């Protein structure tokens, strides 16, 4: 007779690997024993007890580590039932250490590939990400992100899972954005940013989004995409285009424009292509909201003239 | 399972404390073990393994101020104080440090007074521990 199926502890493990109630109980007991060992290691055996909050954090850390192991190894949650949890945990820690090494390389690439555009939050975040590697404690707080990440990406990284996974994905996306921006003349990008926001240097704005939006718009309008300057005529063309298309066709047009833009800019990396396509499609709700009120000048910008 | 193991440990303690005229009955052992989990709940702490009772008993059993008539009550209150002040000291004191201090004061200036111990000395100890520059928020925290 099949036992009642339950999801594993929420957020801890791949949600599509359901365990039976009995298996969940077995895993809980094994996790409790592992938590006892981790707590002993954490207190260096100086303390027989810890605050509940500390125990929760240590538990979240070991769940993060085990979850990462299951995901990276493509293992089903059933391994938590059948295998030695200590050994799975150790393998998870090793995988975290490998990811850290990779993330360090990504950080280096992000720093080296940063566009020479002044924006305080962008520069501070790059610097702060360096402190992540000094402060990150994969043994006891693997799920933590012990650094301040203020710079907002065009496509935000989901909060879960945290730890090195979040930072790795954040850096991947940042590198994609950096690479895109570097394909344009810096002064043209800065003039565009000035149109988007007077104090683009000091405020928490994303540098990629205005450039991507204008490049997409100019591709659709047949304008000079390297100018990053959408004229009134281009905007009128775009307004007429989107007004004539239902939602699905409009999104298809945006995706198609992103693909053509990637071809023109010789962006071959599939992750970068997908990123631009997603950024393009995400323009649609704003376009649809703006059209009835006459203009797309808040989305496809005319760059400020140079001083 | 933890309760059974804890109870067995207290029975074993009787073999040692007998020389000081101290022993715990089965009912007293049961109450102490049960109170342990209550004290942990009250102070929002989690404890794995053997717990602190055994250490407390071994530390205090030779005290000139510990008597058979008040043995259970004293150990109960010492346990409560221990868990409470572990938190008050923000985890800056190890178990051995805190127990060592408690014993020193109990046998010394407190002269067996638990009120003096917890109301005066332990409060001051925890204030000092919180204010001391120990290089971080707790004696064990995330390594930088």
PDB file of C-alpha atoms in Angstrom, chain A residues 64 68 71 99 103 106 125 129 132-133 136 142-153 155-174:
ATOM      1  CA  UNK A  64      21.208  24.706   1.867  1.00  0.00           C
ATOM      2  CA  UNK A  68      22.870  22.184  -3.347  1.00  0.00           C
ATOM      3  CA  UNK A  71      20.760  19.737  -7.288  1.00  0.00           C
ATOM      4  CA  UNK A  99      31.439  27.239  -6.580  1.00  0.00           C
ATOM      5  CA  UNK A 103      32.494  32.847  -8.238  1.00  0.00           C
ATOM      6  CA  UNK A 106      33.393  35.685 -12.081  1.00  0.00           C
ATOM      7  CA  UNK A 125      28.560  46.696  -5.125  1.00  0.00           C
ATOM      8  CA  UNK A 129      31.198  41.560  -3.552  1.00  0.00           C
ATOM      9  CA  UNK A 132      31.705  38.348   0.333  1.00  0.00           C
ATOM     10  CA  UNK A 133      34.569  35.942  -0.256  1.00  0.00           C
ATOM     11  CA  UNK A 136      31.307  33.845   3.640  1.00  0.00           C
ATOM     12  CA  UNK A 142      26.201  28.658   3.802  1.00  0.00           C
ATOM     13  CA  UNK A 143      22.850  30.296   3.024  1.00  0.00           C
ATOM     14  CA  UNK A 144      24.001  33.774   4.040  1.00  0.00           C
ATOM     15  CA  UNK A 145      25.136  36.578   1.755  1.00  0.00           C
ATOM     16  CA  UNK A 146      27.441  38.524   4.071  1.00  0.00           C
ATOM     17  CA  UNK A 147      27.875  41.595   1.939  1.00  0.00           C
ATOM     18  CA  UNK A 148      25.826  44.502   0.731  1.00  0.00           C
ATOM     19  CA  UNK A 149      24.542  44.240  -2.849  1.00  0.00           C
ATOM     20  CA  UNK A 150      22.799  47.497  -3.675  1.00  0.00           C
ATOM     21  CA  UNK A 151      23.135  47.621  -7.455  1.00  0.00           C
ATOM     22  CA  UNK A 152      19.915  46.381  -9.019  1.00  0.00           C
ATOM     23  CA  UNK A 153      20.217  44.222 -12.110  1.00  0.00           C
ATOM     24  CA  UNK A 155      16.706  40.962 -14.303  1.00  0.00           C
ATOM     25  CA  UNK A 156      16.911  40.420 -10.539  1.00  0.00           C
ATOM     26  CA  UNK A 157      18.259  37.156  -9.154  1.00  0.00           C
ATOM     27  CA  UNK A 158      15.681  35.273  -7.033  1.00  0.00           C
ATOM     28  CA  UNK A 159      16.469  35.488  -3.314  1.00  0.00           C
ATOM     29  CA  UNK A 160      16.372  31.716  -2.863  1.00  0.00           C
ATOM     30  CA  UNK A 161      18.670  29.883  -2.766  1.00  0.00           C
ATOM     31  CA  UNK A 162      21.021  32.368  -1.149  1.00  0.00           C
ATOM     32  CA  UNK A 163      24.695  32.036  -0.326  1.00  0.00           C
ATOM     33  CA  UNK A 164      27.218  31.387  -3.049  1.00  0.00           C
ATOM     34  CA  UNK A 165      24.448  30.408  -5.481  1.00  0.00           C
ATOM     35  CA  UNK A 166      22.908  33.853  -5.360  1.00  0.00           C
ATOM     36  CA  UNK A 167      26.265  35.598  -5.697  1.00  0.00           C
ATOM     37  CA  UNK A 168      27.328  33.388  -8.592  1.00  0.00           C
ATOM     38  CA  UNK A 169      24.133  34.068 -10.513  1.00  0.00           C
ATOM     39  CA  UNK A 170      24.295  37.770  -9.691  1.00  0.00           C
ATOM     40  CA  UNK A 171      27.830  37.982 -11.081  1.00  0.00           C
ATOM     41  CA  UNK A 172      26.851  36.027 -14.216  1.00  0.00           C
ATOM     42  CA  UNK A 173      24.084  38.504 -14.950  1.00  0.00           C
ATOM     43  CA  UNK A 174      26.282  41.473 -14.112  1.00  0.00           C
TER      44      UNK A 174
END
